[in-house]
């Protein structure tokens, strides 16, 4: 009777394991949905040849990753390098070194740089005083190289090599572990016709970064200096207004509302393109209480200027996927909650991003409750969103449990029976792990065949994965019930 009863318990556990593993597989497949497929569904189809080499989307408030593909691929960010220059300029303003009304006088050197046709620029007139606020607009919208150098030299007191070292030091401080700067603007120093001098810096060096690192930079930029968006959120800007030197520029960020591929909620931030980097894009977008940061790198090829537009179709598709897949909402209420079979009291309501139509999972550690996320945080230096809690321990329950265990009668054959259970559990666990490893191996091989794509599943990898989970959970059921 005892064996029959527990056999049905084990069978029930096995069926539950099947349901859990199938549900887990469905969620994993959804998380790894192919970019080209969901782009087509979103209404922003990506043409073959214009798939981004790397991309990432994070929650601008917590650093939680919502989407990623090749986030650590080393890439030339081109003019996106100007974002670090703006960061350091805003930091200098915060430190009181100058303000937005401070002016930089145009020297002959700056006039000469402004006339280099191969560089993106704007007109600079000799002897004219250019306010910092206008330099910011020139950097952000027409991506002016001369304005970028004028801003960098203001920060560094004309120590051009020192400013580049400062860029790399700040990158390291922020946790941008795969970023190296060789210039302040994205254009190689050698392209400035000798007017940009940085002793000790390779003049032909090409800046390198990753989608993850650029997302980290933008996260800190928006956190510390949210007013930067005033320079990036308009489709058309005019600099030096009410002066003879006024210029009007249309943005290269075609995802801004009012621009060619306007997407609701986009309010910045910077584009970049170059022969080595193709077409790149950082976007910030806000809907309701949710703000996202997106980085898209390597769309198309410099020889085909269509990539300038296609990067925004790709960016819109990825943003739309993140907004439609996730929702920001209250996950737990202040007060008493049961989390992971523990009674805890939260000091305040807890909000976060979760996939729609799914139940959130949490971790409890060191007095903090955090949201579990399949993709993790964009940087280990940015902690997951959390809330303080206090745990309610019931000593009476623990004591009664110990007392009941003390009364348990142990059969004389228990040692043999336990040894048999351990053997069965061990065998099932090993088989399960082997099947999971095989499913990963096959998926990697498939990903290798489909160059540039994420790991994809097939009926074979799906079966191996499910069987692996079933074996492992069956091992658990044998250990518990038999």
GROMACS .gro file of C-alpha atoms in nm, residues 10-444:
model
  435
   10UNK     CA    1   0.598   1.008  -0.801
   11UNK     CA    2   0.389   0.974  -1.118
   12UNK     CA    3   0.207   1.298  -1.040
   13UNK     CA    4   0.538   1.472  -0.979
   14UNK     CA    5   0.665   1.340  -1.312
   15UNK     CA    6   0.361   1.481  -1.497
   16UNK     CA    7   0.400   1.812  -1.319
   17UNK     CA    8   0.764   1.815  -1.426
   18UNK     CA    9   0.652   1.764  -1.785
   19UNK     CA   10   0.417   2.062  -1.764
   20UNK     CA   11   0.687   2.279  -1.607
   21UNK     CA   12   0.951   2.186  -1.863
   22UNK     CA   13   0.714   2.243  -2.155
   23UNK     CA   14   0.617   2.582  -2.015
   24UNK     CA   15   0.981   2.672  -1.963
   25UNK     CA   16   1.068   2.573  -2.318
   26UNK     CA   17   0.788   2.786  -2.459
   27UNK     CA   18   0.913   3.088  -2.264
   28UNK     CA   19   1.273   3.029  -2.376
   29UNK     CA   20   1.167   3.009  -2.740
   30UNK     CA   21   0.973   3.333  -2.705
   31UNK     CA   22   1.273   3.506  -2.550
   32UNK     CA   23   1.489   3.395  -2.839
   33UNK     CA   24   1.245   3.491  -3.111
   34UNK     CA   25   1.438   3.588  -3.422
   35UNK     CA   26   1.481   3.960  -3.485
   36UNK     CA   27   1.393   3.933  -3.854
   37UNK     CA   28   1.068   3.755  -3.768
   38UNK     CA   29   0.940   3.994  -3.501
   39UNK     CA   30   1.051   4.292  -3.712
   40UNK     CA   31   0.820   4.171  -3.986
   41UNK     CA   32   0.532   4.132  -3.738
   42UNK     CA   33   0.593   4.478  -3.588
   43UNK     CA   34   0.547   4.653  -3.922
   44UNK     CA   35   0.914   4.754  -3.943
   45UNK     CA   36   1.055   4.479  -4.166
   46UNK     CA   37   1.434   4.459  -4.186
   47UNK     CA   38   1.576   4.393  -4.532
   48UNK     CA   39   1.835   4.121  -4.577
   49UNK     CA   40   2.177   4.277  -4.547
   50UNK     CA   41   2.062   4.540  -4.297
   51UNK     CA   42   2.034   4.322  -3.988
   52UNK     CA   43   2.226   4.492  -3.704
   53UNK     CA   44   2.554   4.329  -3.611
   54UNK     CA   45   2.474   4.393  -3.245
   55UNK     CA   46   2.184   4.533  -3.043
   56UNK     CA   47   2.058   4.572  -2.689
   57UNK     CA   48   1.761   4.725  -2.504
   58UNK     CA   49   1.766   4.805  -2.132
   59UNK     CA   50   1.539   4.964  -1.875
   60UNK     CA   51   1.678   5.316  -1.835
   61UNK     CA   52   1.589   5.318  -1.465
   62UNK     CA   53   1.730   4.984  -1.345
   63UNK     CA   54   1.972   4.864  -1.613
   64UNK     CA   55   1.769   4.544  -1.663
   65UNK     CA   56   1.828   4.392  -2.007
   66UNK     CA   57   1.508   4.330  -2.206
   67UNK     CA   58   1.667   4.228  -2.537
   68UNK     CA   59   2.019   4.154  -2.654
   69UNK     CA   60   2.192   4.013  -2.958
   70UNK     CA   61   2.572   4.005  -2.978
   71UNK     CA   62   2.591   4.274  -2.706
   72UNK     CA   63   2.966   4.227  -2.654
   73UNK     CA   64   3.072   4.239  -3.018
   74UNK     CA   65   3.359   4.487  -3.056
   75UNK     CA   66   3.257   4.756  -3.302
   76UNK     CA   67   3.346   5.105  -3.422
   77UNK     CA   68   3.081   5.339  -3.276
   78UNK     CA   69   3.168   5.622  -3.521
   79UNK     CA   70   3.008   5.953  -3.411
   80UNK     CA   71   2.841   5.786  -3.114
   81UNK     CA   72   3.181   5.853  -2.951
   82UNK     CA   73   3.056   6.212  -2.916
   83UNK     CA   74   2.822   6.093  -2.639
   84UNK     CA   75   3.122   6.046  -2.409
   85UNK     CA   76   3.244   6.397  -2.496
   86UNK     CA   77   2.902   6.536  -2.403
   87UNK     CA   78   2.909   6.334  -2.079
   88UNK     CA   79   3.244   6.482  -1.976
   89UNK     CA   80   3.130   6.834  -2.070
   90UNK     CA   81   2.817   6.797  -1.857
   91UNK     CA   82   3.030   6.662  -1.572
   92UNK     CA   83   3.255   6.970  -1.600
   93UNK     CA   84   2.946   7.191  -1.580
   94UNK     CA   85   2.834   7.001  -1.270
   95UNK     CA   86   3.177   7.064  -1.118
   96UNK     CA   87   3.136   7.438  -1.182
   97UNK     CA   88   3.411   7.470  -1.442
   98UNK     CA   89   3.181   7.651  -1.686
   99UNK     CA   90   2.811   7.669  -1.776
  100UNK     CA   91   2.585   7.656  -2.081
  101UNK     CA   92   2.629   8.030  -2.139
  102UNK     CA   93   3.009   8.012  -2.138
  103UNK     CA   94   3.148   8.091  -2.484
  104UNK     CA   95   3.431   7.946  -2.692
  105UNK     CA   96   3.597   8.184  -2.938
  106UNK     CA   97   3.647   8.046  -3.289
  107UNK     CA   98   4.018   8.045  -3.377
  108UNK     CA   99   4.176   7.994  -3.718
  109UNK     CA  100   4.233   7.630  -3.625
  110UNK     CA  101   3.861   7.572  -3.571
  111UNK     CA  102   3.771   7.755  -3.892
  112UNK     CA  103   4.009   7.530  -4.087
  113UNK     CA  104   3.862   7.214  -3.933
  114UNK     CA  105   3.508   7.330  -4.016
  115UNK     CA  106   3.609   7.347  -4.381
  116UNK     CA  107   3.725   6.983  -4.407
  117UNK     CA  108   3.466   6.842  -4.643
  118UNK     CA  109   3.518   6.477  -4.544
  119UNK     CA  110   3.409   6.547  -4.186
  120UNK     CA  111   3.055   6.618  -4.071
  121UNK     CA  112   3.061   6.980  -3.961
  122UNK     CA  113   2.889   7.316  -3.947
  123UNK     CA  114   3.008   7.666  -4.036
  124UNK     CA  115   3.243   7.834  -3.791
  125UNK     CA  116   3.331   8.202  -3.828
  126UNK     CA  117   3.665   8.340  -3.711
  127UNK     CA  118   3.650   8.539  -3.388
  128UNK     CA  119   3.286   8.456  -3.313
  129UNK     CA  120   3.195   8.350  -2.957
  130UNK     CA  121   2.995   8.025  -2.955
  131UNK     CA  122   2.793   7.949  -2.636
  132UNK     CA  123   2.832   7.600  -2.492
  133UNK     CA  124   2.459   7.535  -2.530
  134UNK     CA  125   2.490   7.591  -2.906
  135UNK     CA  126   2.798   7.370  -2.923
  136UNK     CA  127   2.593   7.091  -2.760
  137UNK     CA  128   2.326   7.125  -3.028
  138UNK     CA  129   2.590   7.124  -3.302
  139UNK     CA  130   2.742   6.806  -3.159
  140UNK     CA  131   2.410   6.627  -3.107
  141UNK     CA  132   2.225   6.708  -3.429
  142UNK     CA  133   2.453   6.775  -3.729
  143UNK     CA  134   2.726   6.571  -3.548
  144UNK     CA  135   2.976   6.853  -3.596
  145UNK     CA  136   3.336   6.742  -3.550
  146UNK     CA  137   3.466   7.094  -3.502
  147UNK     CA  138   3.205   7.172  -3.233
  148UNK     CA  139   3.300   6.846  -3.057
  149UNK     CA  140   3.668   6.942  -3.049
  150UNK     CA  141   3.581   7.294  -2.927
  151UNK     CA  142   3.379   7.142  -2.641
  152UNK     CA  143   3.649   6.885  -2.557
  153UNK     CA  144   3.921   7.152  -2.551
  154UNK     CA  145   3.711   7.366  -2.318
  155UNK     CA  146   3.686   7.074  -2.075
  156UNK     CA  147   4.058   6.986  -2.093
  157UNK     CA  148   4.207   7.337  -2.123
  158UNK     CA  149   4.324   7.248  -2.474
  159UNK     CA  150   4.502   6.928  -2.365
  160UNK     CA  151   4.373   6.714  -2.650
  161UNK     CA  152   4.562   6.398  -2.551
  162UNK     CA  153   4.459   6.454  -2.188
  163UNK     CA  154   4.093   6.465  -2.288
  164UNK     CA  155   4.120   6.129  -2.468
  165UNK     CA  156   4.283   5.978  -2.159
  166UNK     CA  157   3.995   6.122  -1.955
  167UNK     CA  158   3.747   5.952  -2.190
  168UNK     CA  159   3.911   5.614  -2.131
  169UNK     CA  160   3.933   5.669  -1.757
  170UNK     CA  161   3.563   5.753  -1.742
  171UNK     CA  162   3.478   5.447  -1.952
  172UNK     CA  163   3.664   5.226  -1.704
  173UNK     CA  164   3.497   5.398  -1.409
  174UNK     CA  165   3.150   5.338  -1.553
  175UNK     CA  166   3.220   4.969  -1.621
  176UNK     CA  167   3.264   4.994  -1.999
  177UNK     CA  168   3.513   4.707  -2.002
  178UNK     CA  169   3.538   4.669  -2.381
  179UNK     CA  170   3.575   5.031  -2.488
  180UNK     CA  171   3.884   5.221  -2.607
  181UNK     CA  172   3.887   5.580  -2.734
  182UNK     CA  173   4.148   5.724  -2.971
  183UNK     CA  174   3.966   6.052  -3.044
  184UNK     CA  175   3.685   6.267  -2.907
  185UNK     CA  176   3.449   6.266  -3.207
  186UNK     CA  177   3.452   5.931  -3.385
  187UNK     CA  178   3.668   6.059  -3.671
  188UNK     CA  179   4.032   5.951  -3.663
  189UNK     CA  180   4.278   6.223  -3.564
  190UNK     CA  181   4.459   6.182  -3.897
  191UNK     CA  182   4.143   6.299  -4.076
  192UNK     CA  183   4.174   6.648  -3.924
  193UNK     CA  184   4.455   6.759  -4.154
  194UNK     CA  185   4.703   6.817  -3.872
  195UNK     CA  186   4.475   7.053  -3.677
  196UNK     CA  187   4.398   6.792  -3.409
  197UNK     CA  188   4.712   6.707  -3.209
  198UNK     CA  189   4.717   6.442  -2.936
  199UNK     CA  190   5.076   6.337  -2.855
  200UNK     CA  191   5.102   5.973  -2.750
  201UNK     CA  192   4.770   5.878  -2.911
  202UNK     CA  193   4.766   5.673  -3.233
  203UNK     CA  194   4.638   5.921  -3.498
  204UNK     CA  195   4.496   5.632  -3.701
  205UNK     CA  196   4.338   5.461  -3.402
  206UNK     CA  197   3.971   5.372  -3.446
  207UNK     CA  198   3.747   5.391  -3.140
  208UNK     CA  199   3.608   5.055  -3.026
  209UNK     CA  200   3.309   4.976  -2.807
  210UNK     CA  201   3.015   4.737  -2.775
  211UNK     CA  202   2.637   4.766  -2.762
  212UNK     CA  203   2.652   4.677  -2.391
  213UNK     CA  204   2.913   4.942  -2.310
  214UNK     CA  205   2.728   5.214  -2.499
  215UNK     CA  206   2.409   5.120  -2.315
  216UNK     CA  207   2.601   5.151  -1.986
  217UNK     CA  208   2.726   5.496  -2.089
  218UNK     CA  209   2.377   5.612  -2.188
  219UNK     CA  210   2.229   5.470  -1.865
  220UNK     CA  211   2.466   5.685  -1.656
  221UNK     CA  212   2.423   5.986  -1.883
  222UNK     CA  213   2.043   5.984  -1.848
  223UNK     CA  214   2.063   5.914  -1.475
  224UNK     CA  215   2.304   6.197  -1.397
  225UNK     CA  216   2.224   6.450  -1.670
  226UNK     CA  217   1.868   6.397  -1.798
  227UNK     CA  218   1.868   6.752  -1.939
  228UNK     CA  219   2.093   6.624  -2.219
  229UNK     CA  220   1.772   6.519  -2.395
  230UNK     CA  221   1.688   6.886  -2.459
  231UNK     CA  222   1.965   6.877  -2.720
  232UNK     CA  223   1.854   6.549  -2.882
  233UNK     CA  224   1.473   6.546  -2.881
  234UNK     CA  225   1.389   6.777  -3.173
  235UNK     CA  226   1.374   6.681  -3.542
  236UNK     CA  227   1.489   7.033  -3.642
  237UNK     CA  228   1.712   7.272  -3.447
  238UNK     CA  229   1.852   7.620  -3.507
  239UNK     CA  230   2.183   7.724  -3.353
  240UNK     CA  231   2.311   8.078  -3.290
  241UNK     CA  232   1.957   8.212  -3.322
  242UNK     CA  233   1.914   8.588  -3.368
  243UNK     CA  234   2.272   8.626  -3.490
  244UNK     CA  235   2.423   8.650  -3.841
  245UNK     CA  236   2.564   8.299  -3.780
  246UNK     CA  237   2.235   8.116  -3.733
  247UNK     CA  238   2.209   7.771  -3.892
  248UNK     CA  239   1.918   7.527  -3.907
  249UNK     CA  240   1.977   7.151  -3.903
  250UNK     CA  241   1.753   6.849  -3.955
  251UNK     CA  242   1.826   6.555  -3.729
  252UNK     CA  243   1.983   6.230  -3.847
  253UNK     CA  244   1.768   6.056  -3.584
  254UNK     CA  245   1.481   5.966  -3.815
  255UNK     CA  246   1.299   5.781  -3.535
  256UNK     CA  247   1.210   6.107  -3.361
  257UNK     CA  248   0.837   6.187  -3.388
  258UNK     CA  249   0.797   6.421  -3.682
  259UNK     CA  250   1.092   6.270  -3.868
  260UNK     CA  251   1.079   6.017  -4.154
  261UNK     CA  252   1.045   5.702  -3.938
  262UNK     CA  253   0.903   5.866  -3.625
  263UNK     CA  254   0.832   5.626  -3.338
  264UNK     CA  255   0.612   5.733  -3.049
  265UNK     CA  256   0.812   5.807  -2.736
  266UNK     CA  257   1.159   5.845  -2.891
  267UNK     CA  258   1.335   6.153  -2.755
  268UNK     CA  259   1.703   6.104  -2.840
  269UNK     CA  260   1.988   6.030  -2.849
  270UNK     CA  261   2.269   6.000  -3.113
  271UNK     CA  262   2.350   5.845  -3.449
  272UNK     CA  263   2.687   5.760  -3.597
  273UNK     CA  264   2.825   5.625  -3.923
  274UNK     CA  265   3.168   5.558  -4.073
  275UNK     CA  266   3.344   5.334  -4.327
  276UNK     CA  267   3.450   5.094  -4.049
  277UNK     CA  268   3.133   5.110  -3.839
  278UNK     CA  269   2.853   5.121  -4.093
  279UNK     CA  270   2.543   5.283  -3.944
  280UNK     CA  271   2.492   5.297  -3.567
  281UNK     CA  272   2.225   5.436  -3.339
  282UNK     CA  273   2.148   5.503  -2.973
  283UNK     CA  274   1.784   5.574  -2.892
  284UNK     CA  275   1.599   5.670  -2.578
  285UNK     CA  276   1.222   5.622  -2.569
  286UNK     CA  277   0.956   5.673  -2.305
  287UNK     CA  278   0.600   5.540  -2.284
  288UNK     CA  279   0.407   5.605  -1.965
  289UNK     CA  280   0.638   5.543  -1.668
  290UNK     CA  281   0.874   5.323  -1.870
  291UNK     CA  282   1.187   5.455  -2.037
  292UNK     CA  283   1.409   5.231  -2.252
  293UNK     CA  284   1.760   5.272  -2.388
  294UNK     CA  285   1.844   5.102  -2.716
  295UNK     CA  286   2.175   5.056  -2.899
  296UNK     CA  287   2.193   4.931  -3.258
  297UNK     CA  288   2.532   4.879  -3.424
  298UNK     CA  289   2.652   4.787  -3.770
  299UNK     CA  290   2.346   4.828  -3.993
  300UNK     CA  291   2.440   4.794  -4.360
  301UNK     CA  292   2.762   4.910  -4.519
  302UNK     CA  293   2.912   5.257  -4.561
  303UNK     CA  294   2.918   5.212  -4.939
  304UNK     CA  295   2.537   5.189  -4.934
  305UNK     CA  296   2.392   5.501  -4.773
  306UNK     CA  297   2.051   5.334  -4.744
  307UNK     CA  298   2.176   5.206  -4.409
  308UNK     CA  299   2.125   5.558  -4.272
  309UNK     CA  300   1.750   5.494  -4.292
  310UNK     CA  301   1.745   5.117  -4.237
  311UNK     CA  302   1.905   5.150  -3.894
  312UNK     CA  303   1.587   5.326  -3.780
  313UNK     CA  304   1.359   5.053  -3.911
  314UNK     CA  305   1.570   4.802  -3.718
  315UNK     CA  306   1.573   5.027  -3.411
  316UNK     CA  307   1.197   5.080  -3.423
  317UNK     CA  308   1.135   4.707  -3.459
  318UNK     CA  309   1.350   4.622  -3.157
  319UNK     CA  310   1.197   4.899  -2.945
  320UNK     CA  311   0.848   4.790  -3.044
  321UNK     CA  312   0.930   4.430  -2.953
  322UNK     CA  313   1.053   4.536  -2.608
  323UNK     CA  314   0.753   4.760  -2.539
  324UNK     CA  315   0.503   4.496  -2.659
  325UNK     CA  316   0.674   4.202  -2.484
  326UNK     CA  317   0.733   4.363  -2.145
  327UNK     CA  318   0.525   4.577  -1.915
  328UNK     CA  319   0.624   4.795  -1.624
  329UNK     CA  320   0.388   4.750  -1.331
  330UNK     CA  321   0.352   4.702  -0.958
  331UNK     CA  322   0.466   4.348  -0.880
  332UNK     CA  323   0.425   4.339  -0.501
  333UNK     CA  324   0.243   4.554  -0.250
  334UNK     CA  325   0.392   4.707   0.062
  335UNK     CA  326   0.349   4.488   0.368
  336UNK     CA  327   0.324   4.112   0.413
  337UNK     CA  328   0.397   3.883   0.116
  338UNK     CA  329   0.485   3.518   0.071
  339UNK     CA  330   0.798   3.493  -0.145
  340UNK     CA  331   0.975   3.164  -0.214
  341UNK     CA  332   0.780   3.000   0.070
  342UNK     CA  333   0.890   3.268   0.315
  343UNK     CA  334   0.677   3.528   0.488
  344UNK     CA  335   0.835   3.868   0.433
  345UNK     CA  336   0.731   4.225   0.497
  346UNK     CA  337   0.818   4.481   0.230
  347UNK     CA  338   0.894   4.841   0.322
  348UNK     CA  339   0.728   4.974   0.006
  349UNK     CA  340   0.551   4.871  -0.314
  350UNK     CA  341   0.779   4.698  -0.565
  351UNK     CA  342   0.767   4.781  -0.937
  352UNK     CA  343   0.949   4.629  -1.231
  353UNK     CA  344   0.955   4.508  -1.591
  354UNK     CA  345   0.813   4.160  -1.655
  355UNK     CA  346   0.700   3.977  -1.964
  356UNK     CA  347   0.331   4.017  -2.025
  357UNK     CA  348   0.113   3.724  -1.914
  358UNK     CA  349   0.389   3.573  -1.698
  359UNK     CA  350   0.442   3.553  -1.325
  360UNK     CA  351   0.755   3.726  -1.188
  361UNK     CA  352   1.020   3.539  -0.989
  362UNK     CA  353   1.216   3.695  -0.706
  363UNK     CA  354   1.534   3.644  -0.508
  364UNK     CA  355   1.579   3.717  -0.139
  365UNK     CA  356   1.928   3.803  -0.017
  366UNK     CA  357   2.086   4.030   0.244
  367UNK     CA  358   1.754   4.186   0.336
  368UNK     CA  359   1.675   4.284  -0.023
  369UNK     CA  360   1.413   4.143  -0.258
  370UNK     CA  361   1.508   4.158  -0.628
  371UNK     CA  362   1.340   4.062  -0.953
  372UNK     CA  363   1.488   3.766  -1.139
  373UNK     CA  364   1.555   3.838  -1.506
  374UNK     CA  365   1.661   3.590  -1.774
  375UNK     CA  366   1.899   3.840  -1.936
  376UNK     CA  367   2.039   3.992  -1.615
  377UNK     CA  368   2.180   4.341  -1.564
  378UNK     CA  369   2.366   4.537  -1.829
  379UNK     CA  370   2.659   4.572  -1.589
  380UNK     CA  371   2.762   4.410  -1.260
  381UNK     CA  372   2.819   4.766  -1.135
  382UNK     CA  373   2.448   4.838  -1.175
  383UNK     CA  374   2.250   4.642  -0.912
  384UNK     CA  375   1.910   4.497  -0.997
  385UNK     CA  376   1.600   4.685  -0.885
  386UNK     CA  377   1.530   4.585  -0.523
  387UNK     CA  378   1.329   4.666  -0.211
  388UNK     CA  379   1.412   4.616   0.157
  389UNK     CA  380   1.226   4.340   0.342
  390UNK     CA  381   1.205   4.185   0.686
  391UNK     CA  382   1.154   3.811   0.727
  392UNK     CA  383   0.895   3.670   0.968
  393UNK     CA  384   1.040   3.356   1.135
  394UNK     CA  385   0.802   3.123   1.321
  395UNK     CA  386   0.990   2.944   1.599
  396UNK     CA  387   0.679   2.749   1.705
  397UNK     CA  388   0.643   2.595   1.360
  398UNK     CA  389   1.011   2.501   1.350
  399UNK     CA  390   0.984   2.339   1.694
  400UNK     CA  391   0.674   2.132   1.611
  401UNK     CA  392   0.837   2.016   1.291
  402UNK     CA  393   1.144   1.899   1.480
  403UNK     CA  394   0.926   1.723   1.735
  404UNK     CA  395   0.732   1.532   1.469
  405UNK     CA  396   1.053   1.423   1.301
  406UNK     CA  397   1.177   1.290   1.636
  407UNK     CA  398   0.873   1.058   1.660
  408UNK     CA  399   0.922   0.907   1.315
  409UNK     CA  400   0.974   0.528   1.320
  410UNK     CA  401   1.260   0.415   1.096
  411UNK     CA  402   1.226   0.066   0.937
  412UNK     CA  403   1.514  -0.174   0.978
  413UNK     CA  404   1.570  -0.183   0.598
  414UNK     CA  405   1.601   0.197   0.570
  415UNK     CA  406   1.974   0.198   0.495
  416UNK     CA  407   1.935  -0.029   0.191
  417UNK     CA  408   1.629   0.159   0.072
  418UNK     CA  409   1.802   0.497   0.100
  419UNK     CA  410   2.104   0.364  -0.085
  420UNK     CA  411   1.881   0.243  -0.368
  421UNK     CA  412   1.704   0.579  -0.383
  422UNK     CA  413   2.036   0.764  -0.399
  423UNK     CA  414   2.152   0.539  -0.683
  424UNK     CA  415   1.832   0.593  -0.886
  425UNK     CA  416   1.845   0.967  -0.816
  426UNK     CA  417   2.207   0.987  -0.926
  427UNK     CA  418   2.148   0.795  -1.249
  428UNK     CA  419   1.844   1.007  -1.344
  429UNK     CA  420   2.032   1.329  -1.267
  430UNK     CA  421   2.334   1.230  -1.479
  431UNK     CA  422   2.111   1.128  -1.772
  432UNK     CA  423   1.923   1.457  -1.745
  433UNK     CA  424   2.242   1.663  -1.747
  434UNK     CA  425   2.379   1.472  -2.046
  435UNK     CA  426   2.060   1.539  -2.243
  436UNK     CA  427   2.071   1.912  -2.158
  437UNK     CA  428   2.435   1.932  -2.266
  438UNK     CA  429   2.351   1.757  -2.594
  439UNK     CA  430   2.068   2.003  -2.661
  440UNK     CA  431   2.308   2.295  -2.609
  441UNK     CA  432   2.572   2.138  -2.836
  442UNK     CA  433   2.322   2.087  -3.120
  443UNK     CA  434   2.191   2.444  -3.082
  444UNK     CA  435   2.543   2.585  -3.101
   0.00000   0.00000   0.00000
